[in-house]
Structures are given as C-alpha cells and as structure tokens.
PDB file of C-alpha atoms in Angstrom:
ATOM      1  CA  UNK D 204     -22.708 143.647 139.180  1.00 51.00           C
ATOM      2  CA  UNK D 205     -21.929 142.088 142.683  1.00 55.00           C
ATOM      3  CA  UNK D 206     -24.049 138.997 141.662  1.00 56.00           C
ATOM      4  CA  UNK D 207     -20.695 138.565 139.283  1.00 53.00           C
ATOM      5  CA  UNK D 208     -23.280 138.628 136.239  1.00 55.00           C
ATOM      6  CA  UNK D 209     -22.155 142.570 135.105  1.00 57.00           C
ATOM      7  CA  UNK D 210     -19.973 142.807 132.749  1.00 57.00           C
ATOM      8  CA  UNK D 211     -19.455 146.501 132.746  1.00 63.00           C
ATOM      9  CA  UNK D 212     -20.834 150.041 133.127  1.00 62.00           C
ATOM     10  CA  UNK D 213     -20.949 152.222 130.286  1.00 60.00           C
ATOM     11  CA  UNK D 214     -21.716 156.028 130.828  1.00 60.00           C
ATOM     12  CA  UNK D 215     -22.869 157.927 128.360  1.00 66.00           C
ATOM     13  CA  UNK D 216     -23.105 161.264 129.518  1.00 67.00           C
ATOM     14  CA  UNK D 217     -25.348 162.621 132.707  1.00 65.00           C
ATOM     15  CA  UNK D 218     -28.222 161.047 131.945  1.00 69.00           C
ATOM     16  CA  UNK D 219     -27.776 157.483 130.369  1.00 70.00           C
ATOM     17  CA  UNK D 220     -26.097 155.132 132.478  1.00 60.00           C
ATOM     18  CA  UNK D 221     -26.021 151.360 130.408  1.00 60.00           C
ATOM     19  CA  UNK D 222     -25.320 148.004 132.701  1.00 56.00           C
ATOM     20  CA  UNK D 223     -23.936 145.684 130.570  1.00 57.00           C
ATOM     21  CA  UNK D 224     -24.950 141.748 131.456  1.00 56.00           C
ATOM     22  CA  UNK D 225     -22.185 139.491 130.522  1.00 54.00           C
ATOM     23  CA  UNK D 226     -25.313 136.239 131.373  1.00 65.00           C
ATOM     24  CA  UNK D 227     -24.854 133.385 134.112  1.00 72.00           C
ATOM     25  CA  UNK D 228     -22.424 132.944 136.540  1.00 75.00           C
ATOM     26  CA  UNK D 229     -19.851 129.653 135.091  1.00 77.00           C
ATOM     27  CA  UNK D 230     -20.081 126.768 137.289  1.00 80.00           C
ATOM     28  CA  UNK D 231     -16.647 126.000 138.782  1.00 83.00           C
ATOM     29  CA  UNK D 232     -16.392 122.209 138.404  1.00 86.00           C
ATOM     30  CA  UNK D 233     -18.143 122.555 134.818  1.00 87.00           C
ATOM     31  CA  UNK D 234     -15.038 124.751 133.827  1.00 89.00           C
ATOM     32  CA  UNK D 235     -12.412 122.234 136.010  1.00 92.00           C
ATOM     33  CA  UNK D 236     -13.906 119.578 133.700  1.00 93.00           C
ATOM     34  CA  UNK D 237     -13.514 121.250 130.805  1.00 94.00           C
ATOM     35  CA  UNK D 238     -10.026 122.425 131.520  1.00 95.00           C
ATOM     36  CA  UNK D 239      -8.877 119.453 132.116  1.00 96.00           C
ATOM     37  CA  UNK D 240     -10.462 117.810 129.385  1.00 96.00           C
ATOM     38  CA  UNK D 241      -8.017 119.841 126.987  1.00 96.00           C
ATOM     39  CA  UNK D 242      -5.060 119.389 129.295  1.00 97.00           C
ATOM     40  CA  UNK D 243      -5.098 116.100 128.890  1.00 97.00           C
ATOM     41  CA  UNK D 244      -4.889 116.295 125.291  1.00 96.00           C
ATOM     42  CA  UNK D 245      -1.536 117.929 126.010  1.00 97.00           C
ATOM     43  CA  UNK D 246       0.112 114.927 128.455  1.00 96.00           C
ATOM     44  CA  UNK D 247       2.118 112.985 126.177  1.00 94.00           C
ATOM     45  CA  UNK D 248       2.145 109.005 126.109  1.00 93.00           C
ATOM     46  CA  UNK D 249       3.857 107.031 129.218  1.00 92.00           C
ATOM     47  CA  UNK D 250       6.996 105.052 128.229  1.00 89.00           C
ATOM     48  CA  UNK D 251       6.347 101.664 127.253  1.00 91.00           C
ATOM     49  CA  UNK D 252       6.293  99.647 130.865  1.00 91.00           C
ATOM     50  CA  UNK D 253       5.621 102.362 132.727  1.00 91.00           C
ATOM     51  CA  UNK D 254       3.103 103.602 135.054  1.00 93.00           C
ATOM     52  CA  UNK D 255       0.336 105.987 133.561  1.00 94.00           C
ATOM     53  CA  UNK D 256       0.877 109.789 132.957  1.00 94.00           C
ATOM     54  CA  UNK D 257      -1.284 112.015 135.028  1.00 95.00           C
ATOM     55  CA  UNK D 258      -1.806 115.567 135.807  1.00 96.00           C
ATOM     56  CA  UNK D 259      -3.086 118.012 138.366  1.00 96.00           C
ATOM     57  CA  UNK D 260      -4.488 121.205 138.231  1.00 96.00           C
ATOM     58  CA  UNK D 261      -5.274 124.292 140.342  1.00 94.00           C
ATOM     59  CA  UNK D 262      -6.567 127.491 138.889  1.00 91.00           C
ATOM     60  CA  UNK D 263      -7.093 130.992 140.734  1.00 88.00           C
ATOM     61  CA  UNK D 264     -10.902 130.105 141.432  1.00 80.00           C
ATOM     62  CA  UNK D 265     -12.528 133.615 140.377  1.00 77.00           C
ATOM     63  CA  UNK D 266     -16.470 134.084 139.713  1.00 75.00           C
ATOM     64  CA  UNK D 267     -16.594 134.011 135.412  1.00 77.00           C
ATOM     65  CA  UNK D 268     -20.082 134.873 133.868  1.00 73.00           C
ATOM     66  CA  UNK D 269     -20.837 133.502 130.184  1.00 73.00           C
ATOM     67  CA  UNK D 270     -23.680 134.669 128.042  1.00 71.00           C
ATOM     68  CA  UNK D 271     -24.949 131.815 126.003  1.00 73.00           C
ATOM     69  CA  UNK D 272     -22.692 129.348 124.661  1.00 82.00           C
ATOM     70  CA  UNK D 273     -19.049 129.736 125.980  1.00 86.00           C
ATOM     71  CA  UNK D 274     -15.761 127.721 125.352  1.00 90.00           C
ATOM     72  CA  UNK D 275     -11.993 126.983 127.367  1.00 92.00           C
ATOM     73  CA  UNK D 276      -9.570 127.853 124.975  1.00 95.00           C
ATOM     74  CA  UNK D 277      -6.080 127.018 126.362  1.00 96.00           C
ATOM     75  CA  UNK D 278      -3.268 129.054 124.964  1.00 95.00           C
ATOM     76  CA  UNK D 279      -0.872 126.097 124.740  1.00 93.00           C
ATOM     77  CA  UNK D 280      -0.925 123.259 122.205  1.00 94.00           C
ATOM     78  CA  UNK D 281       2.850 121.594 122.887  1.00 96.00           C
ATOM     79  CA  UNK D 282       2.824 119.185 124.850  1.00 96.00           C
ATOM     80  CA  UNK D 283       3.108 119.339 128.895  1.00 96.00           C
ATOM     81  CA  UNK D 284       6.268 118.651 130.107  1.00 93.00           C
ATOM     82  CA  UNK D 285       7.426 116.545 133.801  1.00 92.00           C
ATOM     83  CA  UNK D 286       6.884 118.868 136.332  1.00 93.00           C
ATOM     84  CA  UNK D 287       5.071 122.450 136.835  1.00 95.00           C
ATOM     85  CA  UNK D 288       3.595 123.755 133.689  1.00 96.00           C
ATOM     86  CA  UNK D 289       2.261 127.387 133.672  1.00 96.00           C
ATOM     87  CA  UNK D 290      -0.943 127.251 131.020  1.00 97.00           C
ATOM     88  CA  UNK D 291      -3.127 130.270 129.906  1.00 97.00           C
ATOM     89  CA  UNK D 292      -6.823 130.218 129.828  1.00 95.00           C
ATOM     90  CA  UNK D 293      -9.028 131.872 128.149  1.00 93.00           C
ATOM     91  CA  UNK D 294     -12.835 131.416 128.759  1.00 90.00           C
ATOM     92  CA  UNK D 295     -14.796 133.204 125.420  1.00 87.00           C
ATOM     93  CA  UNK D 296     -18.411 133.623 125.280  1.00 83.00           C
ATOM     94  CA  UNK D 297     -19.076 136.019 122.111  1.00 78.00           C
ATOM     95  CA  UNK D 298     -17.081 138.984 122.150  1.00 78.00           C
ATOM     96  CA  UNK D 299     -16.341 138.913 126.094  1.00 78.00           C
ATOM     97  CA  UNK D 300     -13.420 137.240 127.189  1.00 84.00           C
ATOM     98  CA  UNK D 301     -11.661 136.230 130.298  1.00 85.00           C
ATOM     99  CA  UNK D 302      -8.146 135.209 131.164  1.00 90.00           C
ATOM    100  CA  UNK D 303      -5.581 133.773 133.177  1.00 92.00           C
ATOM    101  CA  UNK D 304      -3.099 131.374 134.581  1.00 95.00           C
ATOM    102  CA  UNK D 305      -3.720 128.022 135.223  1.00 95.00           C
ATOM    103  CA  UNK D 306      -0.928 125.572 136.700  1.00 96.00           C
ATOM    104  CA  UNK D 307      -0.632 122.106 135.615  1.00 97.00           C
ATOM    105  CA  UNK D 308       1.635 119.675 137.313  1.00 96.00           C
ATOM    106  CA  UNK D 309       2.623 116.695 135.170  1.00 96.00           C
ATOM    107  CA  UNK D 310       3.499 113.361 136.367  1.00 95.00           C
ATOM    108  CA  UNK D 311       4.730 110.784 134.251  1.00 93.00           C
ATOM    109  CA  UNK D 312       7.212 107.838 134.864  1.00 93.00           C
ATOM    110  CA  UNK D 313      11.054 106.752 133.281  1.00 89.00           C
ATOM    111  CA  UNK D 314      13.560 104.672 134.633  1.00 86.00           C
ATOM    112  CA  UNK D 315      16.194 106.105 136.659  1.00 84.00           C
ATOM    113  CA  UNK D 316      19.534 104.963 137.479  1.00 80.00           C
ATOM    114  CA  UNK D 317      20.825 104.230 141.187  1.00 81.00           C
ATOM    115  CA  UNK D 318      24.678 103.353 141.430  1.00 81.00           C
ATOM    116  CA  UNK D 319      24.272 100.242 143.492  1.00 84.00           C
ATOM    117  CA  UNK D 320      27.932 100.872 144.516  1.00 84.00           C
ATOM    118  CA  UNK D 321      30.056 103.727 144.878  1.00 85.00           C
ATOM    119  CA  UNK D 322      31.848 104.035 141.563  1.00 82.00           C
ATOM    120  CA  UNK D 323      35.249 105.684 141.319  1.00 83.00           C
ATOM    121  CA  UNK D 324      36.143 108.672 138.843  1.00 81.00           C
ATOM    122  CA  UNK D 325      37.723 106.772 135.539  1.00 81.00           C
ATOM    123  CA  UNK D 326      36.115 103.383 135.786  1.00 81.00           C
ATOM    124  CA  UNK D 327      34.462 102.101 133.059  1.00 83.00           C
ATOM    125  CA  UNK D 328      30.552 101.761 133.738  1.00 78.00           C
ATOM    126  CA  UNK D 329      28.893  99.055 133.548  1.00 79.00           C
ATOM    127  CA  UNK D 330      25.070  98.112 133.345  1.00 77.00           C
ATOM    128  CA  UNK D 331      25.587  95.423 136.652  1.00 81.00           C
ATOM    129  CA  UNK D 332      27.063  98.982 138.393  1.00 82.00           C
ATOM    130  CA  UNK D 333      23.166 100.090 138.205  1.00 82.00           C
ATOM    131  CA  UNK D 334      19.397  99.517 139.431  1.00 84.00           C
ATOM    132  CA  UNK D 335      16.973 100.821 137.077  1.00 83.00           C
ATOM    133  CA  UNK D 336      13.660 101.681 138.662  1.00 85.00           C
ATOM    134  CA  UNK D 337      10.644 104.144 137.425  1.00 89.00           C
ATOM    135  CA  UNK D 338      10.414 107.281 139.019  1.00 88.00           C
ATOM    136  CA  UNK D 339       8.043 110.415 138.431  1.00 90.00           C
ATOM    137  CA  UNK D 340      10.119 112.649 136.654  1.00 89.00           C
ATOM    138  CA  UNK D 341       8.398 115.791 138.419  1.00 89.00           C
ATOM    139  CA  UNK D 342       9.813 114.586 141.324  1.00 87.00           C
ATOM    140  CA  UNK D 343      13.156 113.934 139.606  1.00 79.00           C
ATOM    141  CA  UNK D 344      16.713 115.067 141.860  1.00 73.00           C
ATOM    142  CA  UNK D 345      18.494 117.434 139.791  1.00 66.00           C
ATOM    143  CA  UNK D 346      21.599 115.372 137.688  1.00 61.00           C
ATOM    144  CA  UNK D 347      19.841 112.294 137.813  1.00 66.00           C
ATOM    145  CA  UNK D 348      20.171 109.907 134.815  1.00 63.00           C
ATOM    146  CA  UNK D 349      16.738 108.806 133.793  1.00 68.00           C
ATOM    147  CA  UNK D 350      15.310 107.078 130.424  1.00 68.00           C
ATOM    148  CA  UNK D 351      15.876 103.580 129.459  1.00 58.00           C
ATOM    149  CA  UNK D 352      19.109 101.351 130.615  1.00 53.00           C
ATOM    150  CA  UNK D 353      20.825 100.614 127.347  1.00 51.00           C
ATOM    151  CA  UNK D 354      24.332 100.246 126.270  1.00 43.00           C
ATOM    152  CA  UNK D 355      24.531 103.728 125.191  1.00 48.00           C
ATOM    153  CA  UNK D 356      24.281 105.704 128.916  1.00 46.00           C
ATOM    154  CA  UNK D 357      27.179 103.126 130.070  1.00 46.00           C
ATOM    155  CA  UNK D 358      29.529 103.329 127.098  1.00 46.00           C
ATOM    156  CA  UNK D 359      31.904 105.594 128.597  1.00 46.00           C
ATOM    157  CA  UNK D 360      33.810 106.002 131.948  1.00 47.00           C
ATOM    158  CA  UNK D 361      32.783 107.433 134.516  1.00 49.00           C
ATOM    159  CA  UNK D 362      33.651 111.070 134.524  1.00 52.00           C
ATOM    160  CA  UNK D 363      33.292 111.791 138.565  1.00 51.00           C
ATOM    161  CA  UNK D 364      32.876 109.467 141.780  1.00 49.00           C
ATOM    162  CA  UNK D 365      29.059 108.296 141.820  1.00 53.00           C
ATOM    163  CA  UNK D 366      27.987 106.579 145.309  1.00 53.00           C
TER     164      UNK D 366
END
C-alpha cells in the first residue's frame, strides 16, 4: 500500500483481512504522452497564414497504479478553446478507475486589429485606420477585435474613441 501498488483493504470480519493489488505503479511521462496524445486531437486547425496551434499541459502529478492493460480516457471531446481549458481524466485499467483534473492551455494565432491612429467616436472606419498582426489569442486583451481584416469589421462607424 505505501509502494502506491494497493488498491484497497477489504475487512471481512476479525479474522480475514484481503489487500487488494491494483498492479504497477504508471509511469509519469508514459501517461503525459498519452494525455497529450488525445489533447491534441482536441486543438482545432490554425487559421490559414497563421502560426501553428499548440498546447500545454500540467496535471496534479499523483502516483496511479494499473493492473494489466490500462487506457487515458479524457472526458472532453469538443474542441479546446484559446486560453485555459479545464479537462477531466480518467485513467481505467479493468474495473479500477482513477480521476481528475488536468489543465490545458491552448495557444493558437488570429489577426488582431491595432488602431494605428486615435480614431474619434462617429467616424467612419476604415481598413487604412488599422494594422492587422497575429496574436495568440490566449494572450488576447479583453475587447480586442481579432479574426480576419475584411470589409465587414469596418462597415460601420466607430461607436467610441479608439487610440
């Protein structure tokens, strides 16, 4: 049990005492491959142009025994999204399994918008009034304009003063 191979005690009255053996202690960097060999099944294609998606990943690094064969099952199949993700894991080998949180930090690219003037409330916007430039959207400001600079995002007038 404090090898981090028990999987339980099981007492069955005063005289039977059963140690249950859950197998081998998981290799850390086997399960941080495996992890993020599904997670990256969940980052979504880069924008055309762009620079390419990646991830990061930390996980609370506990001691996990398997019996057997085992398997990652993440409890998450949409797609990651810019920024912090939360993602369950569950690690299953036969009928014992063992859960919890891993965090996933996507990075992937869009173009942004920078005023390259300051802009007063009311005037009509115009693509020269920007400089589009790709950004990692986990590191996005809040109320930034990102995504591609077309004719649509500079249609209308400017709504408030943008420096």
């Amino acid at each position: 049990v404090t090898a981090g191979l028990g999987a339980g005690v099981v007492l069955q009255g005063a005289e039977t005492c059963q140690i249950v053996f859950a197998g081998r202690e998981l290799s850390g960097a086997t399960l941080d491959v495996e992890i993020r060999r599904q997670l990256q099944a969940l980052v979504p294609a880069a924008v055309p142009g762009a620079p390419d998606s990646w991830f990061e990943v930390t996980w609370p690094q506990q001691r996990l025994s398997a019996s057997g064969d085992w398997r990652v099952r993440l409890k998450r199949s949409a797609p990651l999204s810019p920024g912090r993700n939360l993602v369950q894991v569950e690690v299953v080998s036969g009928r014992h399994r063992e859960s919890f949180s891993a965090s996933a930090v996507l990075h992937c690219f869009d173009e942004t918008a920078r005023a390259v003037r300051k802009i007063d409330r009311d005037t009509p916007l115009q693509p020269a009034h920007f400089n589009w430039q790709w950004q990692d959207l986990a590191d996005l400001p809040h109320g930034a304009v990102a995504g591609p600079p077309d004719a649509s995002r500079v249609r209308h007038g400017c709504r408030r003063s943008l420096a």
